[in-house]
Amino acid sequence: GAVVSQHPSWVICKSGTSVKIECRSLDFQATTMFWYRQFPKQSLMLMATSNEGSKATYEQGVEKDKFLINHASLTLSTLTVTSAHPEDSSFYICSYRSMNTEAFFGQGTRLTVV
Amino acid sequence: GQSLEQPSEVTAVEGAIVQINCTYQTSGFYGLSWYQQHDGGAPTFLSYNALDGLEETGRFSSFLSRSDSYGYLLLQELQMKDSASYFCAVGGGDYKLSFGAGTTVTVRA
């Protein structure tokens, strides 16, 4: 299966700062990656679809200026949480799915904003 | 859009069988899949059904009835390590996945 590597696994940042999360495809090329957010004891909510070489597509209610997605190469997609606030504290996960079967996930990033 | 319903939690003893039901409503159906997630970890794929019927993978099986918009995940010979959250998910034509709220399975000795 596809290997998706996400970094960092956890990060603590001060309110008002920005945090970048990287998601790499190690053994395949990904034209599309998906970014999810998960609050404790809740489901995975799709935030956006990252498209290589073009703008990301955001789900309704997700602020594109706050959650910046860059997919500059076929092996790297990044999510930057800008001007982070405590309510942005969550588990962020990237995912790859080439066909309508299995999805492969990164290890996830636990973001805590203090 | 898509919506999925599954029970919030199930508790069972080691060696038991647990069935997690999932009903869904979707504008376009591209299969029902199941994922397991342990606390603090990322989801891992368990099973996928595109057609009606039963898919068996070791101790886990998954069933789909497209006419009923219904599926289930069957966990047999429960082990302590099976304590986790289980999510059903439906796919759209754009490869996006929509997840259910998750079922927390607690296995007791």
mmCIF file of C-alpha atoms in Angstrom:
data_model
loop_
_atom_site.group_PDB
_atom_site.id
_atom_site.type_symbol
_atom_site.label_atom_id
_atom_site.label_comp_id
_atom_site.label_asym_id
_atom_site.label_seq_id
_atom_site.Cartn_x
_atom_site.Cartn_y
_atom_site.Cartn_z
ATOM 1 C CA GLY A 1 0.000 0.000 0.000
ATOM 2 C CA ALA A 2 0.891 3.651 -0.246
ATOM 3 C CA VAL A 3 3.026 5.159 2.505
ATOM 4 C CA VAL A 4 2.065 8.623 3.703
ATOM 5 C CA SER A 5 4.426 10.361 6.089
ATOM 6 C CA GLN A 6 3.190 13.291 8.144
ATOM 7 C CA HIS A 7 5.318 15.597 10.234
ATOM 8 C CA PRO A 8 5.360 16.729 12.983
ATOM 9 C CA SER A 9 3.412 14.215 15.024
ATOM 10 C CA TRP A 10 2.694 16.811 17.649
ATOM 11 C CA VAL A 11 3.280 20.519 18.092
ATOM 12 C CA ILE A 12 2.568 23.096 20.760
ATOM 13 C CA CYS A 13 2.479 26.710 19.693
ATOM 14 C CA LYS A 14 1.568 30.055 21.123
ATOM 15 C CA SER A 15 -1.657 31.753 20.174
ATOM 16 C CA GLY A 16 -1.190 34.000 17.165
ATOM 17 C CA THR A 17 1.652 32.049 15.607
ATOM 18 C CA SER A 18 1.539 29.855 12.505
ATOM 19 C CA VAL A 19 2.218 26.155 12.247
ATOM 20 C CA LYS A 20 3.120 24.175 9.148
ATOM 21 C CA ILE A 21 2.265 20.495 8.808
ATOM 22 C CA GLU A 22 3.898 18.435 6.083
ATOM 23 C CA CYS A 23 2.494 15.394 4.368
ATOM 24 C CA ARG A 24 4.733 13.379 2.069
ATOM 25 C CA SER A 25 3.994 10.480 -0.221
ATOM 26 C CA LEU A 26 7.006 8.195 0.062
ATOM 27 C CA ASP A 27 6.451 5.543 -2.575
ATOM 28 C CA PHE A 28 4.000 7.094 -4.994
ATOM 29 C CA GLN A 29 3.087 10.367 -6.620
ATOM 30 C CA ALA A 30 -0.016 12.088 -5.350
ATOM 31 C CA THR A 31 -1.868 14.573 -7.496
ATOM 32 C CA THR A 32 -4.510 14.821 -4.805
ATOM 33 C CA MET A 33 -4.313 14.694 -1.023
ATOM 34 C CA PHE A 34 -7.065 15.196 1.515
ATOM 35 C CA TRP A 35 -6.757 17.059 4.802
ATOM 36 C CA TYR A 36 -8.969 16.129 7.738
ATOM 37 C CA ARG A 37 -9.456 17.549 11.211
ATOM 38 C CA GLN A 38 -10.613 15.528 14.165
ATOM 39 C CA PHE A 39 -11.660 16.851 17.557
ATOM 40 C CA PRO A 40 -11.540 14.510 20.568
ATOM 41 C CA LYS A 41 -14.115 11.725 20.462
ATOM 42 C CA GLN A 42 -15.456 13.008 17.155
ATOM 43 C CA SER A 43 -15.344 11.953 13.548
ATOM 44 C CA LEU A 44 -12.913 12.965 10.848
ATOM 45 C CA MET A 45 -14.111 16.069 9.068
ATOM 46 C CA LEU A 46 -12.782 16.809 5.616
ATOM 47 C CA MET A 47 -11.254 20.267 5.482
ATOM 48 C CA ALA A 48 -9.921 20.496 1.971
ATOM 49 C CA THR A 49 -8.661 18.705 -1.092
ATOM 50 C CA SER A 50 -5.096 19.513 -2.010
ATOM 51 C CA ASN A 51 -4.390 19.504 -5.745
ATOM 52 C CA GLU A 52 -0.858 19.404 -7.116
ATOM 53 C CA GLY A 53 -0.064 22.524 -9.061
ATOM 54 C CA SER A 54 -3.368 24.236 -8.452
ATOM 55 C CA LYS A 55 -5.457 25.756 -5.714
ATOM 56 C CA ALA A 56 -6.888 23.648 -2.963
ATOM 57 C CA THR A 57 -10.606 23.055 -2.759
ATOM 58 C CA TYR A 58 -12.036 23.833 0.660
ATOM 59 C CA GLU A 59 -15.111 22.343 2.251
ATOM 60 C CA GLN A 60 -17.921 24.609 3.282
ATOM 61 C CA GLY A 61 -17.172 26.465 6.495
ATOM 62 C CA VAL A 62 -13.403 26.051 6.329
ATOM 63 C CA GLU A 63 -11.515 29.354 6.177
ATOM 64 C CA LYS A 64 -9.095 29.193 3.267
ATOM 65 C CA ASP A 65 -7.110 32.159 4.562
ATOM 66 C CA LYS A 66 -6.605 30.496 7.893
ATOM 67 C CA PHE A 67 -5.761 27.020 6.655
ATOM 68 C CA LEU A 68 -3.307 27.486 3.828
ATOM 69 C CA ILE A 69 -2.675 24.456 1.679
ATOM 70 C CA ASN A 70 0.206 24.144 -0.724
ATOM 71 C CA HIS A 71 0.786 21.183 -3.019
ATOM 72 C CA ALA A 72 3.800 22.258 -4.987
ATOM 73 C CA SER A 73 5.062 18.796 -5.907
ATOM 74 C CA LEU A 74 3.692 15.313 -6.433
ATOM 75 C CA THR A 75 5.211 14.151 -3.155
ATOM 76 C CA LEU A 76 4.513 17.003 -0.747
ATOM 77 C CA SER A 77 1.396 18.733 0.496
ATOM 78 C CA THR A 78 1.509 21.197 3.376
ATOM 79 C CA LEU A 79 -1.133 22.642 5.656
ATOM 80 C CA THR A 80 -0.323 25.875 7.460
ATOM 81 C CA VAL A 81 -2.536 26.957 10.308
ATOM 82 C CA THR A 82 -2.126 30.724 10.395
ATOM 83 C CA SER A 83 -2.645 32.890 13.445
ATOM 84 C CA ALA A 84 -3.526 29.840 15.473
ATOM 85 C CA HIS A 85 -5.915 30.117 18.387
ATOM 86 C CA PRO A 86 -6.813 27.620 21.115
ATOM 87 C CA GLU A 87 -9.945 26.590 19.239
ATOM 88 C CA ASP A 88 -7.700 25.361 16.410
ATOM 89 C CA SER A 89 -6.246 22.755 18.738
ATOM 90 C CA SER A 90 -7.090 19.459 17.092
ATOM 91 C CA PHE A 91 -5.755 16.367 15.367
ATOM 92 C CA TYR A 92 -4.944 17.051 11.732
ATOM 93 C CA ILE A 93 -4.531 14.138 9.323
ATOM 94 C CA CYS A 94 -3.659 13.951 5.665
ATOM 95 C CA SER A 95 -4.870 11.158 3.452
ATOM 96 C CA TYR A 96 -4.355 9.722 -0.001
ATOM 97 C CA ARG A 97 -6.847 7.745 -1.995
ATOM 98 C CA SER A 98 -6.139 6.845 -5.602
ATOM 99 C CA MET A 99 -9.296 4.969 -6.401
ATOM 100 C CA ASN A 100 -12.566 4.376 -4.654
ATOM 101 C CA THR A 101 -11.177 1.765 -2.345
ATOM 102 C CA GLU A 102 -8.667 2.098 0.441
ATOM 103 C CA ALA A 103 -7.503 5.398 1.899
ATOM 104 C CA PHE A 104 -4.021 5.762 3.344
ATOM 105 C CA PHE A 105 -3.441 8.159 6.193
ATOM 106 C CA GLY A 106 -0.491 10.008 7.582
ATOM 107 C CA GLN A 107 0.317 9.535 11.229
ATOM 108 C CA GLY A 108 -1.564 12.691 12.152
ATOM 109 C CA THR A 109 -0.457 15.883 13.899
ATOM 110 C CA ARG A 110 -1.704 16.787 17.338
ATOM 111 C CA LEU A 111 -1.794 20.579 17.475
ATOM 112 C CA THR A 112 -2.119 22.330 20.814
ATOM 113 C CA VAL A 113 -2.379 26.103 20.838
ATOM 114 C CA VAL A 114 -1.692 27.755 24.184
ATOM 115 C CA GLY B 1 -24.253 15.224 0.494
ATOM 116 C CA GLN B 2 -23.649 12.212 2.633
ATOM 117 C CA SER B 3 -24.781 11.236 6.122
ATOM 118 C CA LEU B 4 -23.962 8.094 8.048
ATOM 119 C CA GLU B 5 -25.306 6.682 11.285
ATOM 120 C CA GLN B 6 -23.628 4.181 13.529
ATOM 121 C CA PRO B 7 -23.915 3.392 17.248
ATOM 122 C CA SER B 8 -21.757 5.504 19.523
ATOM 123 C CA GLU B 9 -20.377 2.709 21.659
ATOM 124 C CA VAL B 10 -20.363 -1.025 22.211
ATOM 125 C CA THR B 11 -18.907 -3.031 25.074
ATOM 126 C CA ALA B 12 -18.191 -6.742 24.916
ATOM 127 C CA VAL B 13 -15.988 -9.359 26.525
ATOM 128 C CA GLU B 14 -12.961 -11.057 25.053
ATOM 129 C CA GLY B 15 -13.880 -13.802 22.630
ATOM 130 C CA ALA B 16 -17.295 -12.342 21.878
ATOM 131 C CA ILE B 17 -18.714 -11.206 18.544
ATOM 132 C CA VAL B 18 -19.637 -7.592 17.916
ATOM 133 C CA GLN B 19 -21.628 -6.195 15.028
ATOM 134 C CA ILE B 20 -21.459 -2.489 14.206
ATOM 135 C CA ASN B 21 -24.241 -1.303 11.957
ATOM 136 C CA CYS B 22 -24.025 1.620 9.595
ATOM 137 C CA THR B 23 -26.815 3.222 7.624
ATOM 138 C CA TYR B 24 -26.090 5.873 5.088
ATOM 139 C CA GLN B 25 -27.656 8.429 2.831
ATOM 140 C CA THR B 26 -25.652 9.591 -0.102
ATOM 141 C CA SER B 27 -26.175 11.355 -3.377
ATOM 142 C CA GLY B 28 -23.730 9.087 -5.146
ATOM 143 C CA PHE B 29 -22.502 5.760 -3.830
ATOM 144 C CA TYR B 30 -19.002 4.490 -4.445
ATOM 145 C CA GLY B 31 -18.674 1.850 -1.794
ATOM 146 C CA LEU B 32 -18.758 1.507 1.975
ATOM 147 C CA SER B 33 -15.527 1.125 3.869
ATOM 148 C CA TRP B 34 -14.497 0.626 7.478
ATOM 149 C CA TYR B 35 -11.585 2.065 9.409
ATOM 150 C CA GLN B 36 -10.148 1.382 12.828
ATOM 151 C CA GLN B 37 -8.588 4.078 14.956
ATOM 152 C CA HIS B 38 -6.826 3.559 18.242
ATOM 153 C CA ASP B 39 -6.543 6.443 20.693
ATOM 154 C CA GLY B 40 -3.998 8.965 19.467
ATOM 155 C CA GLY B 41 -3.415 7.148 16.195
ATOM 156 C CA ALA B 42 -4.427 7.549 12.591
ATOM 157 C CA PRO B 43 -7.209 5.510 11.006
ATOM 158 C CA THR B 44 -6.272 2.257 9.346
ATOM 159 C CA PHE B 45 -8.234 0.519 6.640
ATOM 160 C CA LEU B 46 -10.179 -2.605 7.546
ATOM 161 C CA SER B 47 -12.570 -3.439 4.765
ATOM 162 C CA TYR B 48 -14.360 -2.202 1.663
ATOM 163 C CA ASN B 49 -17.619 -3.225 0.001
ATOM 164 C CA ALA B 50 -18.628 -1.978 -3.398
ATOM 165 C CA LEU B 51 -21.145 -4.715 -4.100
ATOM 166 C CA ASP B 52 -23.777 -6.423 -1.976
ATOM 167 C CA GLY B 53 -22.665 -9.254 0.191
ATOM 168 C CA LEU B 54 -20.117 -10.269 2.746
ATOM 169 C CA GLU B 55 -16.383 -9.610 2.640
ATOM 170 C CA GLU B 56 -14.264 -11.576 5.080
ATOM 171 C CA THR B 57 -10.786 -10.606 6.205
ATOM 172 C CA GLY B 58 -9.585 -12.756 9.045
ATOM 173 C CA ARG B 59 -11.562 -12.031 12.202
ATOM 174 C CA PHE B 60 -13.271 -9.054 10.610
ATOM 175 C CA SER B 61 -16.078 -9.216 8.077
ATOM 176 C CA SER B 62 -18.097 -6.500 6.413
ATOM 177 C CA PHE B 63 -21.485 -6.672 4.792
ATOM 178 C CA LEU B 64 -23.304 -4.366 2.403
ATOM 179 C CA SER B 65 -26.864 -4.087 1.188
ATOM 180 C CA ARG B 66 -27.118 -1.262 -1.297
ATOM 181 C CA SER B 67 -30.892 -1.519 -1.590
ATOM 182 C CA ASP B 68 -31.176 -0.919 2.166
ATOM 183 C CA SER B 69 -28.338 1.637 2.308
ATOM 184 C CA TYR B 70 -26.976 -0.466 5.118
ATOM 185 C CA GLY B 71 -23.839 -2.237 6.075
ATOM 186 C CA TYR B 72 -22.165 -3.711 9.084
ATOM 187 C CA LEU B 73 -18.767 -4.636 10.410
ATOM 188 C CA LEU B 74 -18.500 -7.906 12.284
ATOM 189 C CA LEU B 75 -15.690 -8.380 14.761
ATOM 190 C CA GLN B 76 -15.228 -11.983 15.820
ATOM 191 C CA GLU B 77 -13.145 -13.559 18.574
ATOM 192 C CA LEU B 78 -12.719 -10.170 20.181
ATOM 193 C CA GLN B 79 -9.332 -9.388 21.628
ATOM 194 C CA MET B 80 -8.272 -6.620 23.982
ATOM 195 C CA LYS B 81 -6.351 -4.985 21.154
ATOM 196 C CA ASP B 82 -9.632 -4.538 19.281
ATOM 197 C CA SER B 83 -10.613 -1.794 21.728
ATOM 198 C CA ALA B 84 -10.713 1.208 19.411
ATOM 199 C CA SER B 85 -13.030 3.451 17.451
ATOM 200 C CA TYR B 86 -14.506 2.110 14.239
ATOM 201 C CA PHE B 87 -15.726 4.360 11.459
ATOM 202 C CA CYS B 88 -17.822 3.552 8.453
ATOM 203 C CA ALA B 89 -17.244 5.768 5.453
ATOM 204 C CA VAL B 90 -18.773 6.283 2.040
ATOM 205 C CA GLY B 91 -16.924 7.530 -0.962
ATOM 206 C CA GLY B 92 -17.945 10.030 -3.569
ATOM 207 C CA GLY B 93 -17.007 10.144 -7.213
ATOM 208 C CA ASP B 94 -14.217 12.570 -6.388
ATOM 209 C CA TYR B 95 -12.517 10.014 -4.110
ATOM 210 C CA LYS B 96 -13.519 11.998 -1.018
ATOM 211 C CA LEU B 97 -14.552 9.997 2.014
ATOM 212 C CA SER B 98 -17.331 10.973 4.406
ATOM 213 C CA PHE B 99 -17.084 9.329 7.793
ATOM 214 C CA GLY B 100 -19.668 8.310 10.323
ATOM 215 C CA ALA B 101 -19.380 9.575 13.885
ATOM 216 C CA GLY B 102 -17.575 6.435 14.971
ATOM 217 C CA THR B 103 -18.317 3.560 17.307
ATOM 218 C CA THR B 104 -16.144 3.095 20.359
ATOM 219 C CA VAL B 105 -15.638 -0.582 21.058
ATOM 220 C CA THR B 106 -14.505 -1.504 24.529
ATOM 221 C CA VAL B 107 -13.352 -5.049 25.120
ATOM 222 C CA ARG B 108 -13.428 -6.303 28.702
ATOM 223 C CA ALA B 109 -11.508 -9.235 30.069
#
